[in-house]
Amino acid sequence: MRLGGDARVCWVVNEKVPTAFGELFANDCAVDSVPAGATVYSSWRLAMLPQDEAHLPQGFATVGAGAHPFVRGIGKAWWSLTGRRGDRYRFMLFPKQHSRRSTRRDARHIDLEYERIPQYFRDVYGPLFSRIVVRPEIAALAAAWGAANLDPAVIGVQVRTWRDDPRRYRKYHLPAVRRLWQLLDAAEPAARFLVVSDSDEILPPLAARYGKDRILSYPRRIARAESWRVPLGTTEDLIDMLLLARTERLYASYLSTFSEVAWWLGGTKARVAVF
C-alpha cells in the first residue's frame, strides 16, 4: 500500500492458512497468484523509502543487535547504572537477536519499536493501517464484547510463548516470564488484564496469581493451539487482535508482530511495555 496505489495481497489458502482473505476482510485486494510483471514486496518489515531516512537516524532500532549473552549483559548493566530501571527497553540496548539477515547494519528501521517511532512514520503508516477493513460481522463481535468488558483500566497483555518452536520457546518466552510478572505485579490493584496468547496454558497461572476476576479473555470456541487449523480459529485470533487494539496500555511480547499490528490498528495510541 505504501509502494503503490494498486496494492494486492497474494493470500494462498493451504493446510496452515485455512481461511480465505475474504472470510476475514472486506477489502477487495486478494489474488490467488502473483500477476505477471507485478512488483513483489515480500519483507516482513515496513518499507523504508529513501525519503524516510532523513527522519530516522542511523542506529535507531533496538530490536535486533548483539546476541551474545555477555553483550546483552553490558546493555542491561548500563540501563541499571544510569537509573533507567523502569524503561521498557532496558533489556533491548543489546537485545536478543531476531535474525542477522533481517537486521540492517545501520539499524534504520521502525519495526517493533512502538512509542519510539517518530511521528513522521506514524503519520505515513497510520492511515494505511486504517484502510484495512475487517468483515462487519467479525468487527461487530469484537465491538460488542469490548464494549461490555473493556474500560480504560484494562491492560492488554499479549503473550507469545512460541509453543510451536521449542528453540524460540526457550530463547524468548522462558526468560520473559519474570519480566511479565514484574509488569503485572506493578500494575494498579484495580487494573484488570485482557490476556491474548498463542497458548491457553498461560491463563490458569495468571488467574491463580492475580485472581480470576482480574483476568479477561475472549470466550473462544477453538483452542489457541488449534486456531490455525480451522477458519473459526483464525477468526477468533483476529477478534483477539481487535480487542487488544482497543486497550490504552499494552504489555507485549518481544518480537511479536501480533501485538505490533494491534498497536497500529489502535491508532498508535497505546502506551507499551515490552517483556
Coordinates of C-alpha atoms in Angstrom, one line a residue:
M1 CA 0.0 0.0 0.0
R2 CA 2.9 2.3 0.7
L3 CA 4.7 1.5 -2.6
G4 CA 1.8 1.6 -5.0
G5 CA -1.8 2.7 -5.4
D6 CA -3.0 -0.7 -6.6
A7 CA -1.7 -3.0 -3.9
R8 CA -2.8 -6.6 -3.9
V9 CA -2.4 -9.4 -1.4
C10 CA -1.4 -12.9 -2.5
W11 CA -3.3 -14.9 0.1
V12 CA -3.0 -18.6 -0.5
V13 CA -5.3 -21.0 1.4
N14 CA -3.5 -24.2 2.5
E15 CA -3.2 -26.5 5.4
K16 CA -1.6 -23.8 7.6
V17 CA -3.8 -21.0 6.4
P18 CA -7.3 -22.4 6.2
T19 CA -9.2 -19.1 6.0
A20 CA -9.6 -17.1 2.8
F21 CA -8.7 -13.4 2.9
G22 CA -12.3 -12.5 2.1
E23 CA -13.6 -14.5 5.1
L24 CA -11.8 -12.1 7.3
F25 CA -11.5 -8.8 5.5
A26 CA -13.8 -6.7 3.3
N27 CA -11.0 -5.1 1.2
D28 CA -11.2 -6.2 -2.5
C29 CA -7.5 -6.8 -2.9
A30 CA -6.8 -10.5 -2.7
V31 CA -5.3 -12.6 -5.5
D32 CA -4.6 -16.3 -5.7
S33 CA -1.3 -15.9 -7.5
V34 CA 1.1 -13.1 -8.4
P35 CA 0.2 -11.5 -11.7
A36 CA 2.9 -11.4 -14.4
G37 CA 5.0 -8.3 -14.3
A38 CA 4.0 -7.4 -10.7
T39 CA 6.4 -5.9 -8.3
V40 CA 6.6 -8.1 -5.2
Y41 CA 7.3 -6.8 -1.7
S42 CA 8.0 -9.9 0.5
S43 CA 9.8 -8.5 3.6
W44 CA 8.0 -8.7 6.9
R45 CA 9.4 -5.2 7.7
L46 CA 7.6 -2.0 7.0
A47 CA 9.2 -0.4 4.0
M48 CA 11.8 2.3 4.4
L49 CA 12.0 4.6 1.4
P50 CA 14.9 6.9 0.5
Q51 CA 12.8 10.0 1.6
D52 CA 12.3 8.4 5.0
E53 CA 15.9 8.1 6.0
A54 CA 16.2 11.8 6.9
H55 CA 13.6 11.2 9.6
L56 CA 15.3 8.3 11.2
P57 CA 18.9 8.3 12.5
Q58 CA 21.4 5.5 11.9
G59 CA 21.4 3.1 14.8
F60 CA 17.8 3.9 15.7
A61 CA 16.4 0.4 16.1
T62 CA 16.8 -1.5 19.4
V63 CA 15.2 -4.7 18.0
G64 CA 17.8 -6.9 16.7
A65 CA 21.5 -6.5 17.6
G66 CA 24.2 -8.3 19.5
A67 CA 23.0 -11.8 20.5
H68 CA 25.9 -12.8 22.8
P69 CA 24.9 -13.1 26.5
F70 CA 27.9 -11.0 27.5
V71 CA 27.0 -8.2 25.2
R72 CA 23.4 -8.3 26.4
G73 CA 24.6 -8.2 30.0
I74 CA 26.5 -5.0 29.3
G75 CA 23.4 -3.4 28.0
K76 CA 21.3 -4.4 31.0
A77 CA 24.0 -3.1 33.3
W78 CA 24.1 0.2 31.5
W79 CA 20.4 0.7 31.9
S80 CA 20.6 -0.1 35.6
L81 CA 23.6 2.1 36.4
T82 CA 22.1 5.1 34.7
G83 CA 18.9 4.8 36.8
R84 CA 16.6 3.8 34.0
R85 CA 15.4 0.6 35.6
G86 CA 11.7 1.2 34.6
D87 CA 12.4 1.9 31.0
R88 CA 10.5 -0.6 28.8
Y89 CA 13.6 -1.0 26.6
R90 CA 16.0 -1.8 29.4
F91 CA 16.6 -5.3 28.0
M92 CA 16.9 -4.0 24.5
L93 CA 20.0 -2.0 24.2
F94 CA 21.7 -5.2 23.1
P95 CA 18.7 -7.4 22.7
K96 CA 18.0 -11.0 21.9
Q97 CA 18.6 -11.3 18.1
H98 CA 15.7 -11.9 15.7
S99 CA 17.8 -12.6 12.7
R100 CA 21.2 -11.3 11.5
R101 CA 19.9 -11.4 7.9
S102 CA 16.8 -9.4 8.6
T103 CA 18.5 -6.6 10.6
R104 CA 20.2 -3.8 8.7
R105 CA 23.6 -2.9 9.8
D106 CA 22.7 0.8 10.3
A107 CA 19.6 -0.3 12.3
R108 CA 17.5 2.1 10.3
H109 CA 14.0 0.5 10.6
I110 CA 11.0 1.1 12.8
D111 CA 9.6 -2.4 13.3
L112 CA 8.5 -3.4 16.8
E113 CA 9.7 0.0 18.2
Y114 CA 6.2 1.2 19.3
E115 CA 6.3 4.6 21.0
R116 CA 9.9 5.3 19.9
I117 CA 8.7 5.5 16.3
P118 CA 8.8 9.2 15.2
Q119 CA 5.5 10.9 14.4
Y120 CA 6.5 11.2 10.8
F121 CA 6.2 7.4 10.3
R122 CA 3.0 7.2 12.4
D123 CA 1.5 9.8 10.0
V124 CA 2.7 7.8 7.0
Y125 CA 1.6 4.3 8.1
G126 CA -1.3 5.0 10.4
P127 CA -3.7 5.9 7.5
L128 CA -2.7 2.8 5.6
F129 CA -3.5 0.5 8.6
S130 CA -6.8 2.3 9.0
R131 CA -7.7 1.3 5.4
I132 CA -7.8 -2.4 6.5
V133 CA -11.4 -3.3 6.8
V134 CA -12.4 -6.3 8.8
R135 CA -15.7 -8.0 7.8
P136 CA -18.6 -6.3 9.5
E137 CA -19.8 -9.4 11.4
I138 CA -16.4 -10.0 12.9
A139 CA -15.9 -6.4 13.8
A140 CA -19.3 -6.4 15.4
L141 CA -18.4 -9.4 17.6
A142 CA -15.2 -7.7 18.8
A143 CA -17.0 -4.3 19.4
A144 CA -19.9 -5.9 21.4
W145 CA -17.6 -7.9 23.7
G146 CA -15.2 -5.0 24.1
A147 CA -17.9 -2.5 25.0
A148 CA -19.2 -4.9 27.6
N149 CA -15.9 -5.9 29.2
L150 CA -13.2 -3.3 28.5
D151 CA -12.6 0.0 30.1
P152 CA -9.6 2.3 30.4
A153 CA -8.3 0.4 33.4
V154 CA -7.9 -2.8 31.4
I155 CA -4.4 -3.5 30.3
G156 CA -3.8 -5.6 27.2
V157 CA -1.4 -8.5 27.7
Q158 CA -0.1 -10.3 24.6
V159 CA 1.9 -13.4 25.4
R160 CA 3.8 -15.1 22.6
T161 CA 5.0 -18.4 24.0
W162 CA 6.4 -19.7 20.7
R163 CA 4.8 -23.0 21.8
D164 CA 5.3 -24.3 18.2
D165 CA 9.0 -23.7 18.2
P166 CA 11.0 -25.3 21.1
R167 CA 14.1 -23.3 20.4
R168 CA 12.4 -20.0 20.4
Y169 CA 10.3 -21.0 23.4
R170 CA 13.4 -21.5 25.4
K171 CA 15.2 -18.4 24.0
Y172 CA 12.4 -15.9 24.1
H173 CA 9.5 -16.9 26.3
L174 CA 11.1 -18.5 29.3
P175 CA 13.4 -15.5 30.0
A176 CA 10.5 -13.1 29.5
V177 CA 8.2 -14.7 32.1
R178 CA 9.9 -13.0 35.1
R179 CA 9.7 -9.6 33.3
L180 CA 6.0 -10.2 32.7
W181 CA 5.4 -11.0 36.4
Q182 CA 7.2 -7.7 37.3
L183 CA 4.9 -5.7 35.0
L184 CA 1.7 -7.3 36.3
D185 CA 2.8 -7.0 39.9
A186 CA 3.5 -3.3 39.5
A187 CA 0.1 -2.6 37.9
E188 CA -2.6 -0.7 40.0
P189 CA -4.6 -3.1 42.2
A190 CA -7.8 -2.1 40.3
A191 CA -6.2 -2.9 36.9
R192 CA -7.6 -5.9 35.0
F193 CA -5.8 -7.7 32.2
L194 CA -7.0 -8.7 28.8
V195 CA -4.9 -11.7 28.0
V196 CA -4.2 -12.7 24.4
S197 CA -1.9 -15.6 23.7
D198 CA -0.9 -18.4 21.3
S199 CA -1.4 -20.8 24.2
D200 CA -4.3 -21.5 26.6
E201 CA -1.8 -22.7 29.2
I202 CA -0.9 -19.1 30.1
L203 CA -4.4 -18.3 31.6
P204 CA -4.6 -20.6 34.6
P205 CA -1.3 -19.4 36.3
L206 CA -2.4 -15.8 35.7
A207 CA -5.8 -16.4 37.2
A208 CA -4.2 -18.1 40.2
R209 CA -1.7 -15.3 40.8
Y210 CA -4.0 -12.3 40.3
G211 CA -7.5 -13.7 40.8
K212 CA -9.8 -14.8 38.0
D213 CA -11.9 -11.6 38.2
R214 CA -8.8 -9.6 37.1
I215 CA -8.1 -11.9 34.1
L216 CA -10.2 -11.3 31.0
S217 CA -10.2 -13.4 27.8
Y218 CA -12.5 -13.5 24.8
P219 CA -14.7 -16.7 25.1
R220 CA -13.2 -18.7 22.3
R221 CA -14.6 -21.9 20.9
I222 CA -11.4 -23.1 19.4
A223 CA -8.3 -23.8 21.5
R224 CA -5.5 -21.4 20.7
A225 CA -3.1 -24.3 19.9
E226 CA -5.5 -25.4 17.2
S227 CA -6.7 -22.0 15.9
W228 CA -4.6 -22.1 12.7
R229 CA -6.3 -25.4 11.6
V230 CA -9.9 -24.1 11.1
P231 CA -11.4 -20.9 9.8
L232 CA -13.3 -20.2 13.1
G233 CA -10.0 -20.3 15.0
T234 CA -8.4 -17.8 12.6
T235 CA -11.5 -15.6 13.1
E236 CA -11.1 -15.7 16.8
D237 CA -7.4 -14.8 16.5
L238 CA -8.4 -11.7 14.6
I239 CA -11.0 -10.8 17.3
D240 CA -8.3 -11.1 19.9
M241 CA -6.2 -8.7 17.9
L242 CA -9.1 -6.2 17.5
L243 CA -9.7 -6.3 21.3
L244 CA -6.1 -5.8 22.0
A245 CA -6.2 -2.8 19.7
R246 CA -8.8 -1.2 22.0
T247 CA -6.7 -1.1 25.1
E248 CA -4.9 2.0 26.2
R249 CA -1.9 0.2 27.7
L250 CA -0.2 -2.8 26.2
Y251 CA 2.3 -5.3 27.6
A252 CA 3.7 -7.0 24.5
S253 CA 6.0 -10.0 24.0
Y254 CA 9.4 -9.2 22.5
L255 CA 9.4 -9.8 18.7
S256 CA 5.7 -10.4 18.4
T257 CA 4.2 -8.8 15.3
F258 CA 0.7 -9.7 16.6
S259 CA 0.9 -7.0 19.3
E260 CA 2.6 -4.7 16.9
V261 CA -0.2 -4.8 14.4
A262 CA -2.8 -4.4 17.2
W263 CA -0.9 -1.2 18.2
W264 CA -1.1 0.2 14.7
L265 CA -4.7 -0.8 14.3
G266 CA -5.4 1.1 17.6
G267 CA -4.0 4.3 16.1
T268 CA -0.5 4.0 17.8
K269 CA -2.1 5.5 21.0
A270 CA -1.4 2.7 23.5
R271 CA 1.4 3.0 25.9
V272 CA 3.6 -0.1 25.5
A273 CA 5.9 -2.1 27.7
V274 CA 7.8 -4.9 26.1
F275 CA 8.8 -8.1 28.1

